[in-house]
PDB file of C-alpha atoms in Angstrom:
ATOM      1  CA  UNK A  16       3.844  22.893 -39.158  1.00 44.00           C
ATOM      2  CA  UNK A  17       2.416  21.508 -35.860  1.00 53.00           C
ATOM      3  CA  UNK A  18      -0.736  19.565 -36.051  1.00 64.00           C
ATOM      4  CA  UNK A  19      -3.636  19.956 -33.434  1.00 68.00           C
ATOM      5  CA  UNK A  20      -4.691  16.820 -32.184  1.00 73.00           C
ATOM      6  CA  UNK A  21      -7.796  16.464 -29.953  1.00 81.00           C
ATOM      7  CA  UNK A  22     -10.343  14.068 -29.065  1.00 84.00           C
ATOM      8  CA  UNK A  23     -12.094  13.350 -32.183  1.00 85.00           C
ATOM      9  CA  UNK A  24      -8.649  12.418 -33.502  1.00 85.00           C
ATOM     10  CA  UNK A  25      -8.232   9.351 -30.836  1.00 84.00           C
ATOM     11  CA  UNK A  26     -11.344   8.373 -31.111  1.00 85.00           C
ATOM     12  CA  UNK A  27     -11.179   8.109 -34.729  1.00 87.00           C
ATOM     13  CA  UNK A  28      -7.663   6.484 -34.436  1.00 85.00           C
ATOM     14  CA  UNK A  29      -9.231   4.137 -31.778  1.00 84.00           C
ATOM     15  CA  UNK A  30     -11.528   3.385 -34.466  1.00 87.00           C
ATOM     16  CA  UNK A  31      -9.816   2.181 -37.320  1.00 89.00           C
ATOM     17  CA  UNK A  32      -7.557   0.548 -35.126  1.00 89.00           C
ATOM     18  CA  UNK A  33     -10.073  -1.190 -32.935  1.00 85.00           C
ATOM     19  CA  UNK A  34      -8.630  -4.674 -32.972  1.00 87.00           C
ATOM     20  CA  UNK A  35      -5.067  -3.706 -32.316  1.00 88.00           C
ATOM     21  CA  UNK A  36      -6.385  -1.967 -28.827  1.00 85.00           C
ATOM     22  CA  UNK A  37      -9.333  -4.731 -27.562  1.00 88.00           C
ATOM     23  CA  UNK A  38      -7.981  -7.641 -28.480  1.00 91.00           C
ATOM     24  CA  UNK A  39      -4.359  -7.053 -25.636  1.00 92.00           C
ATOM     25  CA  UNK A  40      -6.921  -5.942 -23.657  1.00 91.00           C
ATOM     26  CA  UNK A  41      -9.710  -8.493 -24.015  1.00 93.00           C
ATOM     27  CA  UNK A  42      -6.066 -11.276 -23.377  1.00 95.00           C
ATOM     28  CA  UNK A  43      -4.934  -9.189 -20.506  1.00 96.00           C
ATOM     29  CA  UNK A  44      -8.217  -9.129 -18.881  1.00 96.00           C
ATOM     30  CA  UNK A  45      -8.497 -12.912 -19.219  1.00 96.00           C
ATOM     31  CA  UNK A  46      -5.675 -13.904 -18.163  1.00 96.00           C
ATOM     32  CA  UNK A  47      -5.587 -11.982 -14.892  1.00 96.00           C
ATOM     33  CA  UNK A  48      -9.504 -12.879 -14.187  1.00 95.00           C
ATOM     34  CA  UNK A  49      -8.207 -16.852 -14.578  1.00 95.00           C
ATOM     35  CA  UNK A  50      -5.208 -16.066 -12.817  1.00 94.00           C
ATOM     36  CA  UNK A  51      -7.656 -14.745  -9.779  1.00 92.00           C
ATOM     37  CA  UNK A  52      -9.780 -17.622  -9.729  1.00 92.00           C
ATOM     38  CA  UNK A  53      -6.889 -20.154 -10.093  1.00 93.00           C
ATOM     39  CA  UNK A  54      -4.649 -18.821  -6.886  1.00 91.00           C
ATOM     40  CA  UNK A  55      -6.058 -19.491  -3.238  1.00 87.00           C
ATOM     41  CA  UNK A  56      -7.412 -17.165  -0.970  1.00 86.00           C
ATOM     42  CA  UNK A  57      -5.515 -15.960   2.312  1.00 88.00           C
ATOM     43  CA  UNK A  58      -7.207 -14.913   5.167  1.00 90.00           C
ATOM     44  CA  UNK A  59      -5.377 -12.771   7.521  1.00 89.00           C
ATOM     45  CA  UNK A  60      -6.576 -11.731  11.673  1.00 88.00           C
ATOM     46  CA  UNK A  61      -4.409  -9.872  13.529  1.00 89.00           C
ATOM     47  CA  UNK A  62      -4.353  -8.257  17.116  1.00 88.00           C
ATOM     48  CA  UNK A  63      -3.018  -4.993  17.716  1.00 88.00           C
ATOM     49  CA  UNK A  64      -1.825  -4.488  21.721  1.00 85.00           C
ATOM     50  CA  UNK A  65      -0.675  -1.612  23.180  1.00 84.00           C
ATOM     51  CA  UNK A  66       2.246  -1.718  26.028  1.00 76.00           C
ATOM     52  CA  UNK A  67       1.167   0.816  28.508  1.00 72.00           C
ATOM     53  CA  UNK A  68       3.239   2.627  31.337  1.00 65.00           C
ATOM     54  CA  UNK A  69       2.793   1.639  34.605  1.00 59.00           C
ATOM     55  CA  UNK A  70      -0.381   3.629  36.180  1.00 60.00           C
ATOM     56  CA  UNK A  71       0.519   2.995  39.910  1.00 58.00           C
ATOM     57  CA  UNK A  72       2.683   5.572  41.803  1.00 59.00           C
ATOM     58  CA  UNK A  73       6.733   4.084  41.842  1.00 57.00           C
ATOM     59  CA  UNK A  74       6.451   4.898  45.129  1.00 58.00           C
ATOM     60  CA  UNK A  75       3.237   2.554  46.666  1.00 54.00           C
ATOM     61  CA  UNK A  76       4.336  -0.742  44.261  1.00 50.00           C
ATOM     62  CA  UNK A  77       7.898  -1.398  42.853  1.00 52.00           C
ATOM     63  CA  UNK A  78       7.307  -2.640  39.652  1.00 47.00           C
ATOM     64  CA  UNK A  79       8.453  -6.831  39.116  1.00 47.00           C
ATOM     65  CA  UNK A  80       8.880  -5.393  35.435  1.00 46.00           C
ATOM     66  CA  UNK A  81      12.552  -4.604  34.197  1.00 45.00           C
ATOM     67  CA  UNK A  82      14.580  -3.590  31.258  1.00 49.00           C
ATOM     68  CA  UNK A  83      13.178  -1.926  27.819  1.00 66.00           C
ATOM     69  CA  UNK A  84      10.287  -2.524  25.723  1.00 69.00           C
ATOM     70  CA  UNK A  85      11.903  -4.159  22.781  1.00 74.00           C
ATOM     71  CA  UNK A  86      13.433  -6.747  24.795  1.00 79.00           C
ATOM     72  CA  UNK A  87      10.364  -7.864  26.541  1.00 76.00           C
ATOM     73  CA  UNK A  88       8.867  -7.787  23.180  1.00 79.00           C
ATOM     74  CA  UNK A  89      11.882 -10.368  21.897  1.00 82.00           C
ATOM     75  CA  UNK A  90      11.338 -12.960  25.386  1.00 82.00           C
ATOM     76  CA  UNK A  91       7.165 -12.585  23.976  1.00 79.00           C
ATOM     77  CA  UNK A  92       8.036 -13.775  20.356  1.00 81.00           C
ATOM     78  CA  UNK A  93      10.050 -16.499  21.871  1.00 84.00           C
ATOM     79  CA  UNK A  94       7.417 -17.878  23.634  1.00 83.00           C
ATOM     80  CA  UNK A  95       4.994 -16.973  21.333  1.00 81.00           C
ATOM     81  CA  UNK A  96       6.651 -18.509  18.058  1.00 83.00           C
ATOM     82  CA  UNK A  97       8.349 -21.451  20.060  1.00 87.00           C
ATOM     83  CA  UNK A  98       7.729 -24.908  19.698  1.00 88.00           C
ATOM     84  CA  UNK A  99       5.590 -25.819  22.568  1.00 89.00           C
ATOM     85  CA  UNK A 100       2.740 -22.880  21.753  1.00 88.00           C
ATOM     86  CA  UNK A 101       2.983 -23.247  18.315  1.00 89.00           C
ATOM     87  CA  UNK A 102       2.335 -27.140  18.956  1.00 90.00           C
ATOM     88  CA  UNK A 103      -0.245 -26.249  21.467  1.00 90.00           C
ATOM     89  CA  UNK A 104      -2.201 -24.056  18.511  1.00 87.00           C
ATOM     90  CA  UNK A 105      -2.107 -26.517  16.409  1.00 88.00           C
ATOM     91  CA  UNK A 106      -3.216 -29.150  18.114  1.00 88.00           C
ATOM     92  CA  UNK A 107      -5.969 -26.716  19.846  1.00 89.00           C
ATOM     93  CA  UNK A 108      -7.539 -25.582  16.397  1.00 85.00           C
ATOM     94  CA  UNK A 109      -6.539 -28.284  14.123  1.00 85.00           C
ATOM     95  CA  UNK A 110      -4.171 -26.313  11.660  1.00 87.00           C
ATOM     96  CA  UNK A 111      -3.205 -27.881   8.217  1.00 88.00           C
ATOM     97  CA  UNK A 112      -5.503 -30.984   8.040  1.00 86.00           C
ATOM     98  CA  UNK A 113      -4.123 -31.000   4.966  1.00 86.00           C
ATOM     99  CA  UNK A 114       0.117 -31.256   5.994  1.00 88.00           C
ATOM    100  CA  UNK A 115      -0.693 -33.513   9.370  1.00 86.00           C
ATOM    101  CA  UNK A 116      -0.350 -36.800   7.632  1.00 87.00           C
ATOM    102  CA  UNK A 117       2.640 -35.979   5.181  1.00 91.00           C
ATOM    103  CA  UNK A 118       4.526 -33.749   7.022  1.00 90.00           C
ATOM    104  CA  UNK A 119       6.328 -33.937  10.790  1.00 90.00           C
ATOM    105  CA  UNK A 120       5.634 -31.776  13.743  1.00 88.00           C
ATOM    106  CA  UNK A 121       8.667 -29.918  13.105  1.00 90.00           C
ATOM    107  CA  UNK A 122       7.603 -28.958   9.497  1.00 91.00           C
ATOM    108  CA  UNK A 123       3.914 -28.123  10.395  1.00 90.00           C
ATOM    109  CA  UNK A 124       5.352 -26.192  13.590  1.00 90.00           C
ATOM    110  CA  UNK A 125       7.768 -23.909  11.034  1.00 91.00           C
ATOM    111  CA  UNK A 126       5.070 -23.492   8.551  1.00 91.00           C
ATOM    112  CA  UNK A 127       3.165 -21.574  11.548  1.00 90.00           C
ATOM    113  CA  UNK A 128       5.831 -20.121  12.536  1.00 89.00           C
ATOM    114  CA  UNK A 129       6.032 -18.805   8.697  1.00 91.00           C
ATOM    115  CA  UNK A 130       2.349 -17.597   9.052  1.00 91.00           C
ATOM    116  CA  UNK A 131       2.501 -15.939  12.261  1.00 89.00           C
ATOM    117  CA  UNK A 132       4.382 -12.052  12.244  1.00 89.00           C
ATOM    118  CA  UNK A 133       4.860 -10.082  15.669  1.00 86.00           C
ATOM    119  CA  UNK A 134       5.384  -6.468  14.109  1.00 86.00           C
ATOM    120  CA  UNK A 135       5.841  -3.729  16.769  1.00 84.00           C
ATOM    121  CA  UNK A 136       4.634  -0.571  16.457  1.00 84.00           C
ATOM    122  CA  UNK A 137       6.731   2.277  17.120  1.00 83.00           C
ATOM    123  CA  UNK A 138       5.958   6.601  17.109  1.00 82.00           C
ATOM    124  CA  UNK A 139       8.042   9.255  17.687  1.00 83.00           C
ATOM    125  CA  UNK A 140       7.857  10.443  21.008  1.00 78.00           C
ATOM    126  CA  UNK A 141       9.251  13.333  23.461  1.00 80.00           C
ATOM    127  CA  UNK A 142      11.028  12.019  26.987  1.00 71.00           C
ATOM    128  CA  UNK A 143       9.309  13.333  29.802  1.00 72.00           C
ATOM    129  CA  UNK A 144      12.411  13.295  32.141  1.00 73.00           C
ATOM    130  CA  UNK A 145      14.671  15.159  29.866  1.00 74.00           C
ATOM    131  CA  UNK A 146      12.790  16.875  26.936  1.00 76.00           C
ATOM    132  CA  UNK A 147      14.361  14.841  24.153  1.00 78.00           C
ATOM    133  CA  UNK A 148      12.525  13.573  21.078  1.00 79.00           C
ATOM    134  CA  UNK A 149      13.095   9.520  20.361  1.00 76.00           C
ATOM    135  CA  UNK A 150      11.560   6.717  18.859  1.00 78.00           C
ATOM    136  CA  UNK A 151      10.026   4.295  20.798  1.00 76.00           C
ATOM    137  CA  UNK A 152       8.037   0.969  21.088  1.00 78.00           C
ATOM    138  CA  UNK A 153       4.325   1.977  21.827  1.00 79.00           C
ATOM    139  CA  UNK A 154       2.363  -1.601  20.439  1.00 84.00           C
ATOM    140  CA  UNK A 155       3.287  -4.510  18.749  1.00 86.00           C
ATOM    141  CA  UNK A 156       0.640  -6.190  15.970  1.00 89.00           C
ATOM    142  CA  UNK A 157       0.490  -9.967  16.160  1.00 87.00           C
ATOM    143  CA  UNK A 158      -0.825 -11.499  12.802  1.00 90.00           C
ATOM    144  CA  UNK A 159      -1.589 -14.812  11.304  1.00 89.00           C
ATOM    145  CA  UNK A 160      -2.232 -15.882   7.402  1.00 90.00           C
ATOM    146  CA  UNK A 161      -4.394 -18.964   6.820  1.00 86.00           C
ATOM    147  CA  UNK A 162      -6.658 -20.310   3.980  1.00 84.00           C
ATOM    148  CA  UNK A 163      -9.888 -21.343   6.279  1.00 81.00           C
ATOM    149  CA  UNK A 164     -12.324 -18.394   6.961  1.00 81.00           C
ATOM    150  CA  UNK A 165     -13.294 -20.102   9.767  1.00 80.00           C
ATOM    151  CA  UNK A 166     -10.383 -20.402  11.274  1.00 78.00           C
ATOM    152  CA  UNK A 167      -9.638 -17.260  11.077  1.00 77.00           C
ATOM    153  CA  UNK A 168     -12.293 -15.953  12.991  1.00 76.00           C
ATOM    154  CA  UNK A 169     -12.054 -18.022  16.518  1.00 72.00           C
TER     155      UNK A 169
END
């Protein structure tokens, strides 16, 4: 014989067994609110820039600009996450106060180089010259993790 069990049953089953359900939960919930408060807190700004076609006619200005989208994107994050501008930022905004007296410039240079991401940003698209549907470069997001608010926002 099947037994119908509805709402009054739980609650009564929550009842009698009150301790075995709070108490988990009272540890659980303590343990993640300490765990919270304990780790640090990581900012994150990022800049989202679109690569746009060239507007002027091919035929008034030949265009200095060669070669696809994802490869100009690669020579960017070279420059971007090389040495000399990641030294430069640092430097510039005083990064890791914290690291600049135990660590080397090499070390504090690959720790920004850790924090920094250039993500592109790609869509499906159609080619206007021959119809065909592809996938292709539109953006690419540039991002940066750090522990100072304030920082964060120059």
């Amino acid at each position: 014989m099947e037994q119908q069990i509805d709402l009054q049953s739980y609650l009564r089953v929550i009842k009698r067994r009150k301790k075995q359900f709070f108490y988990p939960a009272g540890i659980v919930f303590a343990v993640v609110t300490m765990i919270t408060f304990m780790l640090p807190s990581i900012y994150s700004a990022s800049s989202t820039i679109l690569i746009e076609a060239q507007n002027i006619p091919k035929e008034l200005v030949q265009s200095t600009v060669s070669g696809y989208v994802e490869q100009r994107l690669q020579t960017i994050a070279q420059v971007v996450l090389g040495r000399v501008s990641m030294l430069q930022l640092i430097n510039k905004l005083a990064l890791y106060p914290e690291l600049r007296e135990t660590h080397t410039t090499e070390e504090l240079v690959k720790k920004m180089q850790k924090d920094v991401e250039l993500t592109p940003v790609q869509a499906d698209i159609i080619n206007p010259t021959s119809g065909a549907a592809a996938t292709a470069t539109i953006a690419f997001t540039l991002s940066y993790r750090g522990k100072s608010p304030q920082i964060m926002t120059q």
